[in-house]
Structures are given as structure tokens and as C-alpha cells.
Coordinates of C-alpha atoms in Angstrom, one line a residue:
Chain Y
M179 CA 42.3 39.2 -31.7
A180 CA 41.3 39.7 -28.0
L181 CA 39.9 43.1 -27.2
M182 CA 41.5 43.0 -23.8
R183 CA 44.0 40.7 -22.2
L184 CA 45.1 40.6 -18.6
E185 CA 48.3 38.7 -17.7
K186 CA 49.3 37.8 -14.2
I187 CA 47.7 40.8 -12.7
I188 CA 48.6 41.4 -9.0
K189 CA 47.2 44.2 -6.9
R190 CA 48.3 44.8 -3.3
F191 CA 47.2 47.5 -1.0
G192 CA 49.0 48.7 2.1
T193 CA 52.5 47.9 3.3
G194 CA 54.2 45.5 5.7
T195 CA 51.9 43.5 7.9
N196 CA 48.9 45.6 6.8
Q197 CA 49.4 44.5 3.2
T198 CA 46.4 43.0 1.5
M199 CA 46.4 41.0 -1.7
A200 CA 43.4 42.3 -3.6
L201 CA 44.1 40.6 -6.9
N202 CA 46.3 37.5 -7.2
Q203 CA 47.7 36.4 -10.5
I204 CA 44.6 37.3 -12.6
D205 CA 44.6 36.1 -16.2
L206 CA 41.7 37.0 -18.3
T207 CA 40.9 37.5 -22.0
I208 CA 37.9 39.4 -23.2
E209 CA 36.7 39.1 -26.8
A210 CA 34.8 41.9 -28.6
G211 CA 31.0 41.8 -28.5
Q212 CA 30.8 39.8 -25.3
F213 CA 28.6 40.6 -22.3
I214 CA 30.7 39.4 -19.3
G215 CA 29.4 39.0 -15.8
L216 CA 31.7 39.3 -12.8
T217 CA 30.4 38.1 -9.4
G218 CA 31.6 37.1 -6.0
P219 CA 31.3 37.9 -2.4
S220 CA 32.0 41.4 -1.0
G221 CA 35.8 42.1 -0.8
S222 CA 36.7 39.5 -3.3
G223 CA 38.2 42.0 -5.6
K224 CA 35.6 42.5 -8.3
T225 CA 35.5 46.3 -8.3
T226 CA 39.3 46.4 -8.0
L227 CA 39.6 44.2 -11.1
L228 CA 37.0 46.4 -12.9
T229 CA 38.9 49.6 -12.1
I230 CA 42.2 48.2 -13.2
M231 CA 40.7 47.0 -16.5
G232 CA 39.1 50.4 -16.9
S233 CA 42.5 52.2 -16.4
L234 CA 41.2 54.0 -13.3
Q235 CA 44.2 52.6 -11.4
G236 CA 47.2 50.5 -12.3
P237 CA 48.2 47.0 -11.1
T238 CA 51.0 46.3 -8.7
S239 CA 52.4 43.9 -11.3
G240 CA 51.3 42.2 -14.5
Q241 CA 50.3 43.4 -17.9
I242 CA 47.1 44.6 -19.6
F243 CA 46.7 44.7 -23.3
F244 CA 43.9 46.6 -25.1
N245 CA 43.7 45.9 -28.8
D246 CA 47.2 44.4 -28.3
N247 CA 48.6 47.6 -26.9
E248 CA 50.1 47.5 -23.4
I249 CA 48.1 49.9 -21.2
S250 CA 49.1 49.1 -17.7
Q251 CA 52.1 51.5 -17.7
L252 CA 50.3 54.5 -19.2
N253 CA 50.5 57.8 -17.3
E254 CA 47.4 59.5 -15.9
K255 CA 47.0 61.7 -19.0
Q256 CA 47.2 58.8 -21.4
R257 CA 44.8 56.7 -19.2
S258 CA 42.4 59.6 -19.1
K259 CA 42.5 59.8 -22.9
L260 CA 42.0 56.1 -23.2
R261 CA 39.0 56.2 -20.8
F262 CA 37.4 59.1 -22.7
N263 CA 37.8 57.6 -26.2
D264 CA 37.6 53.8 -25.7
F265 CA 35.9 53.0 -22.4
G266 CA 32.5 53.7 -21.0
F267 CA 31.5 53.5 -17.3
I268 CA 28.1 52.8 -15.7
L269 CA 28.4 53.2 -12.0
Q270 CA 26.3 52.3 -9.0
G271 CA 25.2 55.8 -8.0
A272 CA 24.3 58.7 -10.1
N273 CA 27.2 59.2 -12.5
L274 CA 25.6 62.1 -14.3
V275 CA 26.7 65.7 -14.0
P276 CA 24.1 67.2 -11.8
F277 CA 24.1 70.6 -13.4
L278 CA 23.6 69.4 -16.9
T279 CA 20.2 68.3 -18.4
V280 CA 20.0 64.9 -19.9
N281 CA 20.6 66.4 -23.4
E282 CA 23.5 68.4 -22.2
Q283 CA 25.3 65.4 -20.8
F284 CA 25.8 64.3 -24.4
Q285 CA 26.5 67.8 -25.7
L286 CA 29.4 68.0 -23.2
V287 CA 30.9 64.8 -24.7
D288 CA 30.4 66.3 -28.2
R289 CA 32.2 69.5 -27.2
L290 CA 35.1 67.7 -25.6
R291 CA 35.4 65.3 -28.6
Q292 CA 34.6 68.1 -31.1
K293 CA 32.4 65.7 -33.1
E294 CA 29.2 63.8 -32.7
G295 CA 29.1 60.2 -31.8
P296 CA 28.1 57.5 -34.4
Q297 CA 24.8 57.1 -32.6
T298 CA 22.9 60.2 -31.8
A299 CA 21.8 60.9 -28.2
E300 CA 18.2 60.8 -29.5
Q301 CA 18.7 57.2 -30.8
L302 CA 20.3 56.0 -27.5
L303 CA 17.8 57.8 -25.3
T304 CA 14.8 56.6 -27.4
T305 CA 16.1 53.0 -27.3
L306 CA 16.4 53.2 -23.5
G307 CA 13.0 55.0 -23.1
V308 CA 14.2 58.3 -21.7
W309 CA 14.0 60.6 -24.7
E310 CA 11.0 62.4 -23.2
Q311 CA 13.2 63.4 -20.2
R312 CA 15.9 65.0 -22.3
Y313 CA 15.4 68.5 -20.8
Q314 CA 15.3 67.4 -17.2
Y315 CA 18.1 67.6 -14.7
P316 CA 19.3 64.3 -13.1
A317 CA 17.8 65.3 -9.7
S318 CA 14.3 65.3 -11.2
L319 CA 14.6 61.8 -12.8
S320 CA 13.6 58.5 -11.0
G321 CA 16.4 56.1 -10.1
G322 CA 15.6 53.9 -13.1
Q323 CA 15.5 56.9 -15.5
R324 CA 18.8 58.1 -14.1
Q325 CA 20.4 54.7 -14.6
R326 CA 19.2 54.4 -18.1
V327 CA 20.5 57.9 -19.0
A328 CA 23.8 56.9 -17.5
I329 CA 23.8 53.8 -19.7
A330 CA 23.1 55.9 -22.7
R331 CA 25.8 58.3 -21.7
A332 CA 28.3 55.4 -21.3
L333 CA 27.4 54.0 -24.7
Y334 CA 27.6 57.4 -26.4
G335 CA 30.5 57.6 -28.8
Q336 CA 30.4 53.9 -29.1
P337 CA 33.3 53.0 -26.8
A338 CA 34.7 49.5 -27.4
L339 CA 34.5 48.4 -23.8
I340 CA 31.9 49.4 -21.2
F341 CA 32.5 48.7 -17.5
A342 CA 29.4 48.5 -15.3
D343 CA 29.6 48.3 -11.6
E344 CA 26.4 47.1 -10.1
P345 CA 24.3 49.0 -12.7
T346 CA 21.0 47.6 -11.4
A347 CA 21.7 47.8 -7.7
S348 CA 19.5 50.9 -7.2
L349 CA 16.6 49.6 -9.4
D350 CA 13.6 47.5 -8.6
S351 CA 13.5 43.9 -9.9
K352 CA 11.4 44.7 -12.9
R353 CA 13.5 47.6 -14.0
A354 CA 16.8 45.8 -13.2
L355 CA 15.9 43.0 -15.6
Q356 CA 14.9 45.5 -18.3
V357 CA 18.3 47.2 -17.9
A358 CA 20.1 43.8 -18.1
Q359 CA 18.1 42.9 -21.2
Q360 CA 19.0 46.3 -22.8
L361 CA 22.7 45.8 -22.0
A362 CA 22.6 42.3 -23.6
D363 CA 20.8 43.7 -26.7
I364 CA 23.4 46.4 -27.1
T365 CA 26.3 43.9 -27.2
K366 CA 24.4 42.0 -29.9
Q367 CA 23.4 45.1 -31.9
T368 CA 26.5 47.2 -31.8
G369 CA 29.3 44.7 -31.1
Q370 CA 30.3 46.6 -28.0
T371 CA 31.7 44.7 -25.1
I372 CA 30.4 45.0 -21.6
V373 CA 32.0 43.8 -18.3
M374 CA 29.4 44.0 -15.5
V375 CA 29.9 43.4 -11.8
S376 CA 26.7 42.2 -10.1
H377 CA 25.5 40.2 -7.2
D378 CA 22.1 39.6 -8.8
E379 CA 21.9 36.2 -10.4
R380 CA 18.8 37.1 -12.4
V381 CA 20.7 39.9 -14.0
L382 CA 23.8 37.8 -14.5
A383 CA 21.7 35.3 -16.4
Y384 CA 21.7 37.8 -19.3
T385 CA 25.4 37.7 -19.7
D386 CA 27.3 35.5 -22.2
Q387 CA 30.0 34.5 -19.8
Q388 CA 30.3 34.7 -16.0
Y389 CA 33.4 34.8 -13.8
M390 CA 33.3 34.2 -10.1
M391 CA 35.9 36.0 -7.9
R392 CA 37.0 34.7 -4.6
D393 CA 39.9 36.1 -2.5
G394 CA 41.4 38.0 -5.4
Q395 CA 41.3 35.1 -7.8
L396 CA 39.1 34.3 -10.8
T397 CA 37.4 30.9 -10.8
Chain Z
M213 CA 33.5 77.5 -20.7
Y214 CA 30.5 75.3 -21.4
L215 CA 30.7 73.6 -18.1
A216 CA 31.4 76.8 -16.2
L217 CA 28.3 78.6 -17.7
K218 CA 26.0 75.6 -17.2
E219 CA 27.0 75.2 -13.6
I220 CA 26.5 78.9 -12.9
K221 CA 23.1 78.8 -14.6
H222 CA 22.1 75.7 -12.6
A223 CA 23.2 77.0 -9.2
K224 CA 22.1 80.6 -9.6
L225 CA 21.7 81.4 -5.9
R226 CA 25.1 80.1 -4.9
Y227 CA 26.9 81.9 -7.6
S228 CA 24.8 85.1 -7.1
L229 CA 26.2 85.2 -3.6
I230 CA 29.7 85.1 -4.8
I231 CA 28.9 87.8 -7.4
F232 CA 27.2 89.9 -4.8
T233 CA 30.3 89.6 -2.5
I234 CA 32.6 90.7 -5.4
F235 CA 30.2 93.5 -6.3
L236 CA 30.3 94.8 -2.7
I237 CA 34.1 94.7 -2.5
A238 CA 34.4 96.2 -6.0
Y239 CA 32.0 99.0 -5.1
L240 CA 33.8 99.7 -1.9
I241 CA 37.1 99.9 -3.7
Y242 CA 35.6 102.3 -6.3
F243 CA 34.0 104.4 -3.6
L244 CA 37.2 104.7 -1.6
T245 CA 39.1 105.4 -4.7
G246 CA 36.6 108.2 -5.6
L247 CA 36.9 109.7 -2.2
A248 CA 40.7 109.3 -2.0
Y249 CA 41.1 110.9 -5.4
G250 CA 38.6 113.6 -4.7
L251 CA 40.3 114.5 -1.5
A252 CA 43.7 114.4 -3.1
N253 CA 42.4 116.5 -5.9
N254 CA 41.1 119.0 -3.4
N255 CA 44.5 119.4 -2.0
R256 CA 46.2 120.1 -5.3
S257 CA 43.9 121.0 -8.1
A258 CA 45.0 124.7 -8.1
I259 CA 48.7 123.6 -8.2
D260 CA 48.2 121.0 -10.9
Q261 CA 46.9 123.5 -13.4
W262 CA 50.2 125.4 -13.3
H263 CA 51.9 122.5 -15.1
A264 CA 55.0 123.6 -13.3
K265 CA 58.2 121.8 -12.5
E266 CA 59.7 123.1 -9.3
V267 CA 59.2 125.6 -6.5
I268 CA 61.8 127.4 -4.5
I269 CA 60.9 128.0 -0.9
S270 CA 62.7 129.0 2.3
Q271 CA 64.9 126.3 3.7
Y272 CA 63.4 127.2 7.2
A273 CA 59.9 126.2 6.0
N274 CA 60.6 122.5 6.4
K275 CA 59.4 121.9 2.8
N276 CA 56.0 123.4 3.7
L277 CA 54.8 126.1 1.4
A278 CA 52.5 127.6 4.0
A279 CA 55.5 128.2 6.3
S280 CA 57.8 129.7 3.6
E281 CA 58.8 133.3 3.4
L282 CA 61.4 134.6 1.0
A283 CA 62.8 138.1 0.5
V284 CA 62.4 139.0 -3.2
A285 CA 65.9 140.4 -3.1
Q286 CA 67.1 137.0 -1.9
L287 CA 66.2 135.3 -5.1
P288 CA 69.1 134.0 -7.2
P289 CA 69.4 134.7 -10.9
V290 CA 67.3 132.5 -13.2
S291 CA 68.6 130.9 -16.3
G292 CA 66.3 130.0 -19.2
D293 CA 63.1 131.7 -20.3
Q294 CA 62.0 134.4 -17.7
K295 CA 58.4 133.6 -18.8
D296 CA 58.8 130.2 -17.1
T297 CA 59.2 131.8 -13.7
A298 CA 56.6 133.3 -11.4
Q299 CA 56.4 134.7 -7.8
L300 CA 53.8 133.3 -5.5
G301 CA 52.4 134.5 -2.2
Q302 CA 50.4 132.1 -0.2
M303 CA 48.5 132.2 3.1
M304 CA 45.4 130.7 4.6
G305 CA 42.5 133.0 5.1
V306 CA 38.8 133.6 5.8
V307 CA 36.4 135.1 3.3
S308 CA 33.4 137.1 4.6
G309 CA 31.0 139.6 3.2
T310 CA 27.4 140.6 3.0
G311 CA 25.2 137.6 2.4
L312 CA 28.3 135.3 2.8
S313 CA 29.0 133.0 5.7
K314 CA 32.6 133.0 6.9
Q315 CA 34.5 130.4 4.9
N316 CA 38.0 129.2 4.8
T317 CA 40.1 129.9 1.7
S318 CA 43.6 129.5 0.5
I319 CA 44.9 132.9 -0.7
F320 CA 47.3 133.0 -3.6
G321 CA 49.1 136.2 -4.5
I322 CA 50.1 136.1 -8.2
A323 CA 50.9 138.3 -11.1
F324 CA 48.1 137.7 -13.6
D325 CA 50.4 137.9 -16.6
T326 CA 52.3 134.7 -15.5
F327 CA 51.5 131.1 -16.0
L328 CA 50.1 131.0 -12.4
K329 CA 47.0 132.8 -13.6
P330 CA 44.0 130.4 -13.2
E331 CA 41.6 129.4 -15.9
L332 CA 38.4 131.4 -15.4
Q333 CA 34.9 129.9 -15.5
T334 CA 33.4 133.3 -15.8
G335 CA 34.5 137.0 -15.5
R336 CA 37.9 138.5 -16.1
Y337 CA 41.3 138.8 -14.5
P338 CA 41.9 141.7 -12.0
Q339 CA 43.1 144.9 -13.6
K340 CA 43.4 147.2 -10.7
A341 CA 43.8 147.1 -7.0
N342 CA 41.5 145.2 -4.7
E343 CA 40.0 143.0 -7.5
V344 CA 40.0 139.3 -6.9
V345 CA 39.3 136.0 -8.5
V346 CA 37.6 133.3 -6.3
D347 CA 36.8 129.7 -6.7
D348 CA 33.1 128.6 -6.9
G349 CA 33.9 126.2 -4.0
L350 CA 33.2 129.3 -1.8
Q351 CA 29.5 129.0 -1.2
G352 CA 27.4 132.0 -2.4
V353 CA 30.0 134.0 -4.3
K354 CA 29.1 135.9 -7.5
L355 CA 30.7 138.4 -9.8
K356 CA 30.9 142.1 -8.6
Q357 CA 30.3 140.9 -5.0
Q358 CA 32.3 142.7 -2.3
I359 CA 34.2 140.5 0.1
K360 CA 36.5 140.9 3.0
L361 CA 39.6 138.8 3.8
N362 CA 40.8 137.8 7.3
G363 CA 38.5 140.4 8.9
H364 CA 40.4 143.4 7.4
Q365 CA 38.3 146.5 6.5
Q366 CA 39.5 146.5 2.9
Q367 CA 36.7 145.4 0.5
Y368 CA 37.7 143.3 -2.5
T369 CA 35.6 143.0 -5.7
I370 CA 35.1 139.6 -7.3
V371 CA 35.8 140.0 -11.0
G372 CA 36.4 136.4 -11.9
I373 CA 35.3 132.9 -10.8
T374 CA 37.2 129.6 -11.2
N375 CA 36.0 126.1 -10.9
N376 CA 37.8 123.4 -8.9
H377 CA 40.8 125.4 -7.9
R378 CA 41.7 124.3 -4.5
Y379 CA 44.8 124.0 -2.3
N380 CA 45.0 122.2 1.0
T381 CA 41.3 121.3 0.5
Q382 CA 40.3 125.0 0.5
P383 CA 38.9 127.0 -2.5
V384 CA 41.5 129.5 -3.7
T385 CA 41.1 133.2 -3.7
Y386 CA 43.5 134.9 -6.2
L387 CA 44.9 138.4 -5.5
R388 CA 47.4 140.5 -7.3
L389 CA 50.8 140.3 -5.6
T390 CA 50.6 143.9 -4.5
D391 CA 47.2 143.3 -2.8
F392 CA 48.6 140.1 -1.3
S393 CA 51.5 142.1 0.1
Q394 CA 49.2 144.7 1.5
L395 CA 47.0 142.1 3.1
R396 CA 49.9 140.1 4.6
Y397 CA 52.6 142.6 5.3
G398 CA 50.7 146.0 5.3
T399 CA 52.5 147.4 2.3
P400 CA 51.9 147.2 -1.4
Q401 CA 55.6 146.9 -2.0
V402 CA 56.3 143.3 -3.0
T403 CA 59.4 142.6 -0.9
R404 CA 58.4 139.2 0.5
I405 CA 56.8 136.2 -1.2
S406 CA 56.2 132.6 -0.3
A407 CA 57.7 130.8 -3.2
F408 CA 59.2 131.1 -6.6
V409 CA 57.7 128.7 -9.2
L410 CA 59.6 127.4 -12.2
K411 CA 58.4 125.5 -15.3
G412 CA 59.9 124.4 -18.6
K413 CA 63.6 124.9 -18.8
A414 CA 63.8 127.7 -16.2
H415 CA 66.5 126.9 -13.7
V416 CA 67.7 128.4 -10.4
K417 CA 70.7 127.3 -8.4
A418 CA 69.5 126.5 -4.9
T419 CA 71.5 128.3 -2.1
N420 CA 71.9 127.5 1.5
Q421 CA 69.0 129.8 2.2
L422 CA 66.6 128.1 -0.2
T423 CA 65.1 124.7 -0.8
K424 CA 64.2 123.5 -4.3
L425 CA 61.2 121.1 -4.4
T426 CA 59.5 119.3 -7.2
I427 CA 55.8 120.0 -7.5
S428 CA 55.2 116.4 -6.4
Q429 CA 57.4 116.9 -3.3
M430 CA 55.7 120.1 -2.4
I431 CA 52.2 118.5 -2.7
N432 CA 53.3 115.5 -0.6
K433 CA 54.4 118.0 2.1
I434 CA 50.9 119.6 2.4
P435 CA 50.0 118.9 6.0
G436 CA 47.9 115.6 6.1
Y437 CA 48.1 114.9 2.4
G438 CA 50.7 112.1 2.5
P439 CA 49.1 110.2 5.5
Q440 CA 45.7 110.5 3.9
V441 CA 46.8 109.1 0.5
K442 CA 48.8 106.3 2.2
T443 CA 45.8 105.4 4.4
F444 CA 43.5 105.1 1.4
A445 CA 46.1 103.2 -0.6
L446 CA 46.5 100.7 2.3
M447 CA 42.7 100.2 2.6
I448 CA 42.3 99.6 -1.1
S449 CA 45.3 97.2 -1.2
A450 CA 43.8 95.3 1.8
L451 CA 40.5 95.0 0.0
L452 CA 42.2 93.7 -3.2
V453 CA 43.9 90.9 -1.1
I454 CA 40.7 90.2 0.8
V455 CA 38.8 89.6 -2.4
A456 CA 41.2 86.9 -3.4
F457 CA 40.7 85.1 -0.1
I458 CA 36.9 85.5 -0.2
V459 CA 36.6 84.1 -3.8
G460 CA 39.2 81.5 -2.9
I461 CA 37.2 80.3 0.1
F462 CA 33.9 80.2 -1.8
M463 CA 35.4 78.3 -4.7
Y464 CA 37.2 75.9 -2.5
I465 CA 34.0 75.0 -0.6
I466 CA 32.2 74.6 -3.9
T467 CA 35.0 72.4 -5.2
I468 CA 35.0 70.2 -2.1
E469 CA 31.2 69.8 -2.5
K470 CA 31.8 68.7 -6.1
T471 CA 34.5 66.2 -5.4
A472 CA 32.3 63.2 -6.1
I473 CA 31.0 64.5 -9.4
Y474 CA 34.5 65.6 -10.4
G475 CA 35.5 62.0 -9.6
V476 CA 32.9 60.7 -12.0
M477 CA 34.0 63.1 -14.7
R478 CA 37.6 62.1 -14.2
A479 CA 36.5 58.4 -14.4
Q480 CA 34.8 59.2 -17.7
G481 CA 38.0 60.6 -19.1
I482 CA 37.5 64.3 -18.7
S483 CA 40.9 65.5 -17.8
G484 CA 41.8 67.5 -14.6
M485 CA 43.0 70.3 -16.8
Q486 CA 39.6 70.6 -18.4
L487 CA 38.0 70.9 -15.0
V488 CA 40.6 73.5 -14.0
I489 CA 39.9 75.5 -17.1
S490 CA 36.2 75.4 -16.3
L491 CA 36.9 76.7 -12.8
M492 CA 39.0 79.5 -14.2
W493 CA 36.3 80.5 -16.6
Q494 CA 33.8 80.5 -13.7
S495 CA 36.0 82.8 -11.7
I496 CA 36.4 85.1 -14.7
F497 CA 32.7 85.3 -15.3
L498 CA 31.9 85.9 -11.6
G499 CA 34.6 88.5 -11.5
V500 CA 33.5 90.3 -14.7
I501 CA 29.9 90.4 -13.6
G502 CA 30.7 91.5 -10.0
I503 CA 33.1 94.2 -11.1
G504 CA 30.6 95.3 -13.8
L505 CA 28.0 95.8 -11.1
G506 CA 30.5 97.6 -8.9
L507 CA 31.2 100.0 -11.8
L508 CA 27.5 100.5 -12.3
G509 CA 27.1 101.2 -8.6
N510 CA 30.0 103.7 -8.8
V511 CA 28.3 105.6 -11.7
L512 CA 25.0 105.8 -9.8
T513 CA 26.9 107.0 -6.7
T514 CA 28.7 109.7 -8.7
I515 CA 25.3 110.9 -10.0
G516 CA 23.6 110.7 -6.6
L517 CA 26.3 112.2 -4.4
P518 CA 25.9 115.9 -3.3
A519 CA 28.5 118.2 -5.0
A520 CA 29.9 119.1 -1.6
V521 CA 31.3 115.5 -1.2
P522 CA 34.9 115.4 -2.6
Y523 CA 34.3 112.5 -4.9
T524 CA 36.2 112.3 -8.2
N525 CA 36.5 109.3 -10.6
N526 CA 39.8 108.7 -12.2
P527 CA 39.4 106.5 -15.2
E528 CA 43.0 105.2 -15.1
L529 CA 42.8 104.3 -11.4
I530 CA 39.4 102.6 -11.9
S531 CA 40.7 100.6 -14.9
L532 CA 43.8 99.6 -12.9
F533 CA 41.8 98.5 -9.9
S534 CA 39.3 96.7 -12.0
G535 CA 42.1 94.7 -13.7
V536 CA 43.7 93.9 -10.4
L537 CA 40.4 92.9 -8.9
L538 CA 39.8 90.5 -11.8
I539 CA 43.3 89.0 -11.4
M540 CA 42.7 88.6 -7.7
T541 CA 39.4 86.8 -8.4
V542 CA 41.2 84.4 -10.6
V543 CA 44.1 84.1 -8.1
G544 CA 41.5 83.2 -5.5
A545 CA 40.1 80.4 -7.6
L546 CA 43.7 79.0 -8.1
F547 CA 43.5 77.8 -4.5
S548 CA 41.2 75.0 -5.6
I549 CA 43.3 73.8 -8.5
W550 CA 45.5 71.4 -6.5
R551 CA 42.3 70.0 -5.0
I552 CA 40.8 69.3 -8.4
L553 CA 44.1 67.8 -9.7
K554 CA 44.2 65.6 -6.6
I555 CA 40.8 64.1 -7.2
D556 CA 41.0 60.4 -7.7
P557 CA 38.7 59.0 -10.3
L558 CA 38.4 56.0 -8.0
D559 CA 36.3 58.2 -5.7
A560 CA 33.6 57.8 -8.3
I561 CA 33.6 54.1 -7.8
G562 CA 33.6 54.4 -4.1
G563 CA 37.1 53.3 -3.3
A564 CA 38.0 49.8 -4.6

């Protein structure tokens, strides 16, 4: 059974002569435990596709199935619940809550879920090498440390599907490759699925499968 | 609540400024309330202790006790218990005496066996002519002291002292009705009085020569009393509305600053409602702390103010205004709700 299935996804922005076709008839099937890379030139629709898969916005037409359940027609409340329980996000910039320490980022999730995740924050932060920084606020972490905490936060609660938008863009080469290796290891160790948008070919080399996007179409 | 507290803890200076603003407004409201109630009390404290229902005054007095003059013979028959009725003479006066500076006073002529007799702090009630009871609001008065009223040669002996018995802001001097009549009309025969006071079930049918006023109506007609109470009420109401706007503006600016991080939280599946609840908790915390500090400031002010300042705390009014202040603080934060609910999680991704 496919973890996620996209069928004839179309996304248009604007109206009339200003209309832009961001995604054009996208069909994609994602299996569990895969590390998928999505690349392509700027404006090709990568991030739009990622946000539609991540239920951050809906498609203009087409269907999306997650665990065989149609999710493209969910309302915002249902999408919010889906994102909280089943999806994780690793974003380009700092996607940590600035007024919470590293440890508190995880406590917040526990409080909202009213239970602890299968992997403890300590396990995830230790694996990603930032356990020592658990009492620090995001502002006092280096860019690499912040990104690794963000990855740990996205993995916390073991969501089935993790969306990563240029997760290594703000890191130096050495750290970028380390992060890519850690993401690849996670899919192998936990069976979680990662869809990553990246321009960096060295980072994409760690993925199991790569898709190129051009003019709103997958090639 | 977790998010609310953590954010306040992290941005102490920013939230301290909001708390300080709420504290200043709360303190100002309590201070004005204390002054307003103190002044109002100074106008009426002598009347309040009667626990009376109505007064009958001359219809030509324009509902003003000070201008009323009634002929005792003019009084209509009273139905009900005669003990619930009393005659009152009232005039403004000046107290003077050896060792006493001239001071304004409100003179009440009463029969000391009626319910109009004041509660004494010390001494006794007058038993013979030219004995008086005075309020300790008159500076320097003491028992057995000789005083003069309105420059007359007659000496009066202070035999009793009251506390906080004022009318029209002046401390009250109580005389027997015969002495009052002698002072005002030059004869001890009580033929004219200012008003007839009724309490309980006593009832008098008003005639076209007389006006019947409730105690509340009579107090509201004390010159200056109504405008003074209304002015303070308006100032306090304006401050209560202003606090909503100040908190609203602060919270709105903070919310705008946090749009990006709220976008990230929405992207991570934290619902808009959870963010709104956090905002509400924040405003409640800020309000409770600010109001608490305002109350503390009020207590310190009450202790530190000189006794001459008419400042009186009314627990019911303070509780009411504290509650309204807290509600207005939360109402102020409500301005930001639509902004939070409008935040698009896509903002976290940078558009798309």
C-alpha cells in the first residue's frame, strides 16, 4: 500500500490573463520508508508540490490519498490535525519557537498531544548531536545546531511522512552532508518517509529516489 | 497556558512594560475611586447614618435642604410609628473659640432622643441648653471646650465628639433643636425647622407646600455633589476603555511581530485556536499582575496619605473595577484574534 498517492494534481494561481499553472497534472506515489529528493530550477513548483503534499494548501484539482484516505478535500481544522499527528516539517529557516528552549520545543508537543512520543527527545537530540544544547534558546544555537534541533523536532512523535524544504541550505558543506546522511539513516532505522526539496546534488545523492520538476511537471 | 507563560518569561522586558502600563491605569482608577468615594462620603456620611427613607422639605427650596424652611405647624399628620419621624434644622456655620481657628461646619439641630442622634466616639449627648456634639473633622476640638457659632456671643460646651459625620463636605456640629432655633431665629421656641425626616413605615402625605424626597434624591441635590460624582464616573469609565485599547495595541503589535513563528506553528499543526487560547492566557496573566500591583499601590497610598485628604476605599467598588479592568484587558487582546486566525501556515514556507 502506498503511503501517499497524488493523482492528476493541478494548481493554478491568479485569475484570467494573470493565471499561472504552478503544477500541471502531477501523478506521484510515495512508498513508506523512502527518502525522496525533489529538485528543479527556481519557480518549477517544487515547494508548491511539497506544501500540497503536506496539506498546507489544497490543489486546484486532483486527488491526494494518504494511507488510502482522500485528504485533498479536508477543511483547515482536519488538515491541521493531520499535520500535527502524521506529518513533520523541516523548513529552510529557523522553524523553532524562539521563546522555548530546545527541550521545551518537545515538551510543547507532549503537552498538545498529552503523551510522549515513541522516541524520547533525549534519544533524538543525542542521535543528532545536540543534547548538550537542550537548555539553550534557538537564538543562542549555531545555524547547524538549529537545523539539527529542527530535524529532531520534525521527527518527534514519529510522523509517517516528513517534508523537508531545503533543510541544508543554511549549512556549510560539511554540515549539510552530515544532515543528509542523518536523514537517510532515519528512513532506514525508523521506516519514516522523507520528501526533501534541494538544489544540492551532493545532498540529493543520499536519497533513494529523485524527481526533477520543470514547469510544474515531474520528470 | 504553557506557551503563554514561556513567552512572558522569555520576553520579560516587553511584557513588563505592558504590566507596568496596566498597573499605572489600575492604580489611577483606584486612586480616583478612593478620592471620588471619599469626597462623596464627605458630602453624606452624617446623612447615611440615619438609615432614613425620606425627607419632607419646603417646595420652595428647589429640593435643596440648605434652602428649606418649614413651619412646624405646617407639618401634616404622620401615619405609622411616631418614633420613625424626626425634625431637623440645618444651616451652614462657622466654629470659633479659644485655641481654635475659624472653621466651616454644617449645623444640625436635632432632638437627641430621635434616630437622628449621631453615634458618639467619645463623651455624651447634650442634656441641657448650649451643649453640643461636634465632629472630630473640626481641627483642635476636645471635650468641655467652649466654642462660638457664627460669631454669636453665646458659648457652647462640647460634650460629645463624633467621627466621620459630615454633610456637604463640612464636619457636623449637633445642637438641640431649641438651641438651633435660638441660634437661627433668635428664639428657643421651635416654630421653624428645615426638614422632617422619615424612616421605616412612617408616612406623610405631601401637600402643595411640601416636597417629599428620598434620601438619595436629597443627597444628589447637595450643591456640587451630582456633577462631582458624574465627573469621576466619566473619568473612571474613560480609563477602563483606554486600558482595552492600550492592551489591544500592545498585543496586536506583538502578534504582528510573531506572524512568522505563528506560521511555523500552524504549519506544524498547532491550531489557530490553541494560539488564541495562549494569547488569552497571556492577557489574563498580564491583567492579574498589573491589577494586583495597582491594588498594592492603592493600599500603600491609603497608608501614606494624610488624614486630611478625603480618600476612602470601597471594597465593592474596587472589586467591581478590578473585574471590569480584567475583562477590558482580555477584550483588548481580542483585537488580535482575527490576525492569528488569518495567519497562513504557508507564510512559514515563504509563500509557494
